XYZ file of C-alpha atoms in Angstrom:
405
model
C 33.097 -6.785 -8.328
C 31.448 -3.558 -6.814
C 29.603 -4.206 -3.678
C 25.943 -4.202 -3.273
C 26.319 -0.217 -1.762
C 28.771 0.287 -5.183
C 25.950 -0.796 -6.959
C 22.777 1.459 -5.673
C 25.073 4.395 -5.586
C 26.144 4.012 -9.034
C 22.418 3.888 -10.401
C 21.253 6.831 -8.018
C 24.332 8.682 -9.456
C 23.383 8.216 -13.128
C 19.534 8.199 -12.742
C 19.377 5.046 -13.373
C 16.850 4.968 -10.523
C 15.885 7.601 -8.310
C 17.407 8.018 -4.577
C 16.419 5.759 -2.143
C 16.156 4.805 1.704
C 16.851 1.146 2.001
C 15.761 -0.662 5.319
C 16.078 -3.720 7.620
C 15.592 -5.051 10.932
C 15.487 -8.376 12.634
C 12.956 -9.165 15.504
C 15.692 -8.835 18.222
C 17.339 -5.563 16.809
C 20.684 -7.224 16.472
C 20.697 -6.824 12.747
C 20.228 -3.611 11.494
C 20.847 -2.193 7.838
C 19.566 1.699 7.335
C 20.806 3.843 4.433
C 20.065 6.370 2.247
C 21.920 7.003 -1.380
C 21.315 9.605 -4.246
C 19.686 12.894 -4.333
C 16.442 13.742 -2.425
C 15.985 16.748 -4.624
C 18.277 18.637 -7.541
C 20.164 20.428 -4.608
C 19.709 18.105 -1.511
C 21.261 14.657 -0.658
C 18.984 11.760 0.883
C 18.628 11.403 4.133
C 17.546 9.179 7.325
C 15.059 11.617 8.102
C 13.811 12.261 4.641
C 10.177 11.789 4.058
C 8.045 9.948 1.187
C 4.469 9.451 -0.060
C 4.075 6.481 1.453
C 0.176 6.036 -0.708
C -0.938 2.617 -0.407
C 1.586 1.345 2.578
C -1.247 3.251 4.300
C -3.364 0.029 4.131
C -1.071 -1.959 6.433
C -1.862 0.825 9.466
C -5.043 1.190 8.861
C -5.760 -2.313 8.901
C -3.393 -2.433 12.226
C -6.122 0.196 13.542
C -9.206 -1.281 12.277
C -7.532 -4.486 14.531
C -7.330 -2.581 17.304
C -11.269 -1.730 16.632
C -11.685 -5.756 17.014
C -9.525 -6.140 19.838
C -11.984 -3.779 21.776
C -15.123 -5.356 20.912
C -16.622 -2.006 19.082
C -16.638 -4.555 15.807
C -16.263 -7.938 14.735
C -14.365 -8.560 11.582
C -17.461 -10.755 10.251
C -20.170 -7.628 11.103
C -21.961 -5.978 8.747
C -20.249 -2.363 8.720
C -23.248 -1.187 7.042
C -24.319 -0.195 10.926
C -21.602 1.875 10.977
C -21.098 2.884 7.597
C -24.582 3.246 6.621
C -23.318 4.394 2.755
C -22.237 0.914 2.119
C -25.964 -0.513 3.620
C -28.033 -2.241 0.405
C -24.893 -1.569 -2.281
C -25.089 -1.658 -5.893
C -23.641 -3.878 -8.383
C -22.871 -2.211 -11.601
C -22.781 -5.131 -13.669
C -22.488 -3.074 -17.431
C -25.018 -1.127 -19.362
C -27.463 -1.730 -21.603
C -26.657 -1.824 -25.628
C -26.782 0.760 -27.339
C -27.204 2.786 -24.256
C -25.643 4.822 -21.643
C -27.888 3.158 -18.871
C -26.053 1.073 -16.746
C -27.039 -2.358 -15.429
C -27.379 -2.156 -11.662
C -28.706 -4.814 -9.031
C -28.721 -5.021 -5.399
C -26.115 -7.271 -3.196
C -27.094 -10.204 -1.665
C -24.408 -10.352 0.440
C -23.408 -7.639 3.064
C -20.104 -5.962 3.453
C -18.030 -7.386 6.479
C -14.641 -5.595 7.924
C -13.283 -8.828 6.387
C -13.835 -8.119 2.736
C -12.920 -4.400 3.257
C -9.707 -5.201 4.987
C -8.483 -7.922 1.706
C -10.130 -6.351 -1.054
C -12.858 -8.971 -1.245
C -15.999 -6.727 -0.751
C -16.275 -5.544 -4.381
C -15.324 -2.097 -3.743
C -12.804 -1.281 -6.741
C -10.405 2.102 -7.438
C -12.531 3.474 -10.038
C -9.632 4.084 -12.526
C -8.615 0.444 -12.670
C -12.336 -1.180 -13.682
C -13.801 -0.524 -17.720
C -17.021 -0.310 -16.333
C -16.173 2.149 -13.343
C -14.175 4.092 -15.512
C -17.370 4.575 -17.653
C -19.332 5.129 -15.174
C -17.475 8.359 -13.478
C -17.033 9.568 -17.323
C -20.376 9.427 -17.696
C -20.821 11.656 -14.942
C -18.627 14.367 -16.155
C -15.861 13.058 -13.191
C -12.308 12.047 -14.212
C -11.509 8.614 -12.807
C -8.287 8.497 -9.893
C -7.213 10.060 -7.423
C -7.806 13.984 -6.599
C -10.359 16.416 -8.386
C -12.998 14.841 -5.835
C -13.617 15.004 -1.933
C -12.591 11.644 -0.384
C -16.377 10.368 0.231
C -17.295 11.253 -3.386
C -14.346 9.769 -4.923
C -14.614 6.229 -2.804
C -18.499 5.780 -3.262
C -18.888 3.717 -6.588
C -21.284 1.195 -7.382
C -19.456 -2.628 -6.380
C -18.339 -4.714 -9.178
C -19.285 -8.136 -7.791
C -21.052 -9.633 -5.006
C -19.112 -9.625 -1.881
C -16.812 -12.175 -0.983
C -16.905 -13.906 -4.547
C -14.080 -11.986 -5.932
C -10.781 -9.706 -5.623
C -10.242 -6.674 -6.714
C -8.127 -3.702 -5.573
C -9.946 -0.889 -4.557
C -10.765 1.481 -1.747
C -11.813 -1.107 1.228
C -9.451 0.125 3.401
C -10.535 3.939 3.077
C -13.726 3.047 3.856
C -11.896 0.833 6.772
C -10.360 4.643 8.116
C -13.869 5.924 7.832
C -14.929 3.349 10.120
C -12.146 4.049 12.376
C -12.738 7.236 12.656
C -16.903 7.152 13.693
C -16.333 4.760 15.799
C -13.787 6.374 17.578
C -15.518 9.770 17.703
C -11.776 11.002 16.359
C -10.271 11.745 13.205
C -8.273 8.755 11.320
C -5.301 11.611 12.043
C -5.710 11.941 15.342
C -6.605 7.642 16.058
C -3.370 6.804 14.308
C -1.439 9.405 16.739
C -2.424 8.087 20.088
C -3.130 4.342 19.132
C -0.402 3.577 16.216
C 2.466 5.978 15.865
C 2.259 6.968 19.695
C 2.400 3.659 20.880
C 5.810 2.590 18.780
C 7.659 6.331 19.506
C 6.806 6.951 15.007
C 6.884 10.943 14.829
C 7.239 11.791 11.410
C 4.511 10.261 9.949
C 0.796 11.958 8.839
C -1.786 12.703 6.698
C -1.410 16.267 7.141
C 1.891 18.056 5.860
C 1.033 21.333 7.541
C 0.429 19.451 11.269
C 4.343 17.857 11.276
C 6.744 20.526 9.687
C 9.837 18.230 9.803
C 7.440 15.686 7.020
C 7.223 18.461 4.845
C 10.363 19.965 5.341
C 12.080 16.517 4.253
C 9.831 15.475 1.714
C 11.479 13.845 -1.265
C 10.371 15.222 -4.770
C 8.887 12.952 -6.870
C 10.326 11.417 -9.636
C 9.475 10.256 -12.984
C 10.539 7.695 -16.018
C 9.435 8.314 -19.554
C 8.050 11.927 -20.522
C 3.982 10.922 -19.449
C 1.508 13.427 -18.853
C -0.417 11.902 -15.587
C 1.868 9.269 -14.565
C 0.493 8.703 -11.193
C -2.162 6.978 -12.952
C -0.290 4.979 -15.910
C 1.631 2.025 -15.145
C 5.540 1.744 -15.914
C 6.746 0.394 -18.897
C 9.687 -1.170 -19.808
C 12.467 2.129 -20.996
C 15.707 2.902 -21.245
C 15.122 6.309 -20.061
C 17.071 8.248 -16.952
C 14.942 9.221 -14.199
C 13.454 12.620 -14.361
C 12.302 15.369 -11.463
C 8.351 16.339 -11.882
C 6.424 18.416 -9.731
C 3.789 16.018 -9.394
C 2.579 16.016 -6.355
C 0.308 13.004 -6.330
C -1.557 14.353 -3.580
C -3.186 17.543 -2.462
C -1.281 19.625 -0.085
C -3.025 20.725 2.217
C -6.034 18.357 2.515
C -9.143 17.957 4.308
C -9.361 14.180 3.681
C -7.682 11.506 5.182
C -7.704 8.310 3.114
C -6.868 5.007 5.319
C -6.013 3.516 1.999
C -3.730 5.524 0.730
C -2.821 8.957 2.052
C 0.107 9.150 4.655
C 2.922 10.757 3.887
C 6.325 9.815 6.599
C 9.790 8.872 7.365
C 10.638 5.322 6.611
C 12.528 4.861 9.193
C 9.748 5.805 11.605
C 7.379 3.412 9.512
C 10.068 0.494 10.374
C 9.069 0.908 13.907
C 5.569 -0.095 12.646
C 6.674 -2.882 10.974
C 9.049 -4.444 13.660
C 6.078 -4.045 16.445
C 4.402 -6.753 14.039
C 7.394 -8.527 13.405
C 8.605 -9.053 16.797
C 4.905 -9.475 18.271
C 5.811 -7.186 21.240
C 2.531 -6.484 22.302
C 2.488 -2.619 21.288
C 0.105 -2.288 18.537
C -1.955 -5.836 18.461
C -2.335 -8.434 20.937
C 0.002 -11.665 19.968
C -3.090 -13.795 18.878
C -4.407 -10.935 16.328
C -0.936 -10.820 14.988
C -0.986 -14.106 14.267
C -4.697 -13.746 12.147
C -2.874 -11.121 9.966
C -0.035 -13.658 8.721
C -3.250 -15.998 8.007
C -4.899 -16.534 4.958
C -8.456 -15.133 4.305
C -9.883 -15.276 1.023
C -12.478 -17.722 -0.079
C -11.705 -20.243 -3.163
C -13.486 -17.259 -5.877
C -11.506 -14.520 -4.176
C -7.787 -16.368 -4.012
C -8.725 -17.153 -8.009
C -9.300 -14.326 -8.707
C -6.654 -12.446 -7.125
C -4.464 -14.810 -8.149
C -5.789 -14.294 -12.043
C -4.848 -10.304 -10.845
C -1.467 -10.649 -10.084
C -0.471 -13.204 -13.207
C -1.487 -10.721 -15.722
C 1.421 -10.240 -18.605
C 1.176 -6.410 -16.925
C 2.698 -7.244 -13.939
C 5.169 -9.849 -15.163
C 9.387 -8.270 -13.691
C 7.332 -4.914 -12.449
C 8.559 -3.346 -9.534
C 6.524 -5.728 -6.064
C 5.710 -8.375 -8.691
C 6.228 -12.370 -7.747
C 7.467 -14.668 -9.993
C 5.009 -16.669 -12.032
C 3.712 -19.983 -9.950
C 4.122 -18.337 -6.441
C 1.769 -19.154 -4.097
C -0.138 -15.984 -2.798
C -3.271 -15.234 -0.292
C -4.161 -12.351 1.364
C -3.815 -11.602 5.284
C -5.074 -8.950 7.232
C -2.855 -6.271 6.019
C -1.523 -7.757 3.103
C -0.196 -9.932 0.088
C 0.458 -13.643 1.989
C 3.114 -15.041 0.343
C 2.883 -18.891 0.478
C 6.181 -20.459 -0.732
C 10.141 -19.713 -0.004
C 11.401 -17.034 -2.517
C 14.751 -17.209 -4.181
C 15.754 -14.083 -2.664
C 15.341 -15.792 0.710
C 12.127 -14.576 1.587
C 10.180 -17.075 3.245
C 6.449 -19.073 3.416
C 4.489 -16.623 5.136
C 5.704 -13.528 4.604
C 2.938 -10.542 4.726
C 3.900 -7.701 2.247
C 2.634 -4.644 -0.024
C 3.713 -1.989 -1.758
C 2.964 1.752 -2.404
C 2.520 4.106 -5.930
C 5.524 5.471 -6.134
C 6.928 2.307 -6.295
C 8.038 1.427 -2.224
C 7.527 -1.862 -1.099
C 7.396 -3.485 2.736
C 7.607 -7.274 3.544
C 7.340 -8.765 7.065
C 8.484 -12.197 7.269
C 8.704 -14.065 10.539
C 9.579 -16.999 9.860
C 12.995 -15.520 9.341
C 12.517 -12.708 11.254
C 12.916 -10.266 9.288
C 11.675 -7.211 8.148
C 12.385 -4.800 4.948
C 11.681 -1.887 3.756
C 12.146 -0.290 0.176
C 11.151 3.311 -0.374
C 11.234 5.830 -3.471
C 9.549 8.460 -4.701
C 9.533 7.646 -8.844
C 6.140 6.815 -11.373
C 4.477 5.344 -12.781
C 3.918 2.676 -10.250
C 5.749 -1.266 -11.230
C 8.552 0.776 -11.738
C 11.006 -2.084 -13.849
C 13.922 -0.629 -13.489
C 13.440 -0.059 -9.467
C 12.409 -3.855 -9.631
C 15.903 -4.913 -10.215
C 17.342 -3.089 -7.601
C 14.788 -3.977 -5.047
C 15.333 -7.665 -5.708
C 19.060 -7.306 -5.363
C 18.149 -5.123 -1.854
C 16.313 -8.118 -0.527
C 18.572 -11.074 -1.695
C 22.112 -8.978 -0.064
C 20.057 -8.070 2.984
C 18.996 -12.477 3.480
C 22.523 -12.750 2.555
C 23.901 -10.858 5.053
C 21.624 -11.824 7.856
C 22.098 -15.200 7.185
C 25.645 -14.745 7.342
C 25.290 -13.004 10.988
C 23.650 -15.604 12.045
């Protein structure tokens, strides 16, 4: 039987999936799996110290930083940001439009936005492309729903779509979270994340800026994609027999002025693992050991954990690339999916993970201590041929740290 290295080669090799940069790390350091396979280009091997659009694994350093923010006493996660972020003071709901009509439907909030709902996708605050009635409403404004085409404050200030804190819905909280970073800090979200985040754990080669870090542009990966789709950053995967393709895609614009806390770093995996084993091992770096312990926690009321719950059991999602089996118990921590039962794979209660658009996924889980790390570079995002290779990189990696044991 080829072994699991066999394997992943093999499928790099025929573009079955894309190349890759596979991950792990226990708290200690004594167990240690880092490899790249396949091509990072049509002329160019993968490497250690190639670099990947690491989109929404943004969240989890934002949300490290907005902790930080708490930790210092400049904001409580229960405050009204609205006295920072003034924007988000009396918001909308766009609750649908009149018949017949291209008016739409709005009434105040009740309820004020708190650091909370931003940081777990509970304030209302949805991605514009991924809501009927959001959609609608940017068309109607002559605007194309997504990412790009827009400058960051534009693009993330949209009417809510419920009243805060009774629902979930994925959207752009933790942008809005970097924005807040940022004024109160009198710094750029850039600039914060340097001295406080990737300073603090020795992480060089990560950014929001290509043009600032040579070596992150230098080593990016080009994107990949399955299927022949014209915007496939914004369609989600579906299930194909087809060989992985290059596209110039670029997902992002290069250079930018904006710096989105939610989704816009682009870095080394390997320097992002440094990130993630600060949390893991709860050495004091990043977050103080009791704040470390309110991210593995869960946070969402009883309408928020329904409906996130109803989000992530739609038939959509079912054997996608980061998807759960049906019946797992999920919440959502301060920095990411809670997952709330022992996986198959090995993966245990309490594990805090998330994943990124071109379909790279993280999971922190302390109760085995242990921490992964699955990146590519492919779309559309959920990815379901990258899902079977990611769940055969987690099971081998519990295998074989169970057998070091």
């Amino acid at each position: 039987m080829a072994s699991f290295e066999e394997q992943i080669q093999k499928a790099c090799d025929e573009r079955i999936i894309p190349g890759v940069v596979l991950l792990a790390t226990d708290a200690e350091g004594k167990f240690q799996y880092k490899k790249a396979f396949g091509p990072k280009d049509p002329n160019q091997p993968m490497g250690l110290d190639s670099t990947f659009i690491l989109a929404s694994c943004t969240k989890l350093m934002t949300s490290i930083a907005a902790l930080q923010c708490v930790e210092r006493g400049q904001i409580g996660l229960d405050d009204d940001v609205s006295e920072i972020l003034p924007e988000l003071e009396k918001p909308e709901i766009l609750e649908g439009y009149e018949d017949g009509s291209e008016k739409p439907i709005l009434k105040t909030a009740r309820e004020k936005i708190t650091l909370r709902l931003l940081l777990t996708h509970a304030s209302g605050i949805a991605y514009d492309a991924i809501h009927p009635n959001l959609v609608r409403w940017r068309t109607l404004r002559g605007q194309e729903p997504g990412m790009g085409s827009l400058p960051m404050m534009d693009r993330i200030s949209v009417p809510l779509v419920f009243e805060p804190g009774s629902g979930w819905i994925y959207g752009t909280g933790l942008d809005w979270a970097g924005v807040l970073i940022s004024r109160l800090n009198h710094t750029s979200l850039e600039a914060y994340m340097q001295q406080h985040i990737w300073n603090a754990v020795g992480a060089k080669d990560i950014t929001f800026h290509q043009e600032l870090k040579p070596s992150v542009k230098q080593n990016l990966v080009k994107m990949s994609m399955r299927g022949n789709m014209e915007k496939p950053a914004f369609q989600l995967a579906v299930k194909s027999e087809n060989g992985v393709e290059w596209t110039d895609d670029l997902v992002y614009d290069d250079p930018t002025e904006d710096e989105y806390g939610g989704s816009g770093a682009i870095g080394s995996p390997v320097e992002y693992l440094k990130i993630m084993h600060s949390i893991l091992a709860n050495d004091g770096r990043l977050l103080k050991p009791g704040t470390v312990e309110d991210m593995f926690k869960p946070q969402l009321g009883k309408e928020s954990l329904q409906a996130l719950m109803g989000f992530r059991e739609q038939p959509m999602w079912i054997d996608t690339f980061a998807s759960l089996p049906l019946g797992t118990k999920i919440d959502y921590g301060l920095g990411g999916l809670l997952i709330l039962n022992d996986l198959k794979t090995g993966l245990k209660k309490g594990s805090l993970t998330w994943s990124g658009l071109p379909n790279l996924l993280w999971t922190i889980d302390r109760d085995s201590g242990l921490a992964l790390l699955y990146a590519s570079n492919i779309l559309p995002f959920g990815d379901f041929q990258s899902a079977t290779y990611q769940k055969l990189f987690e099971k081998e990696m519990y295998d074989r740290y169970t057998a070091q044991s």
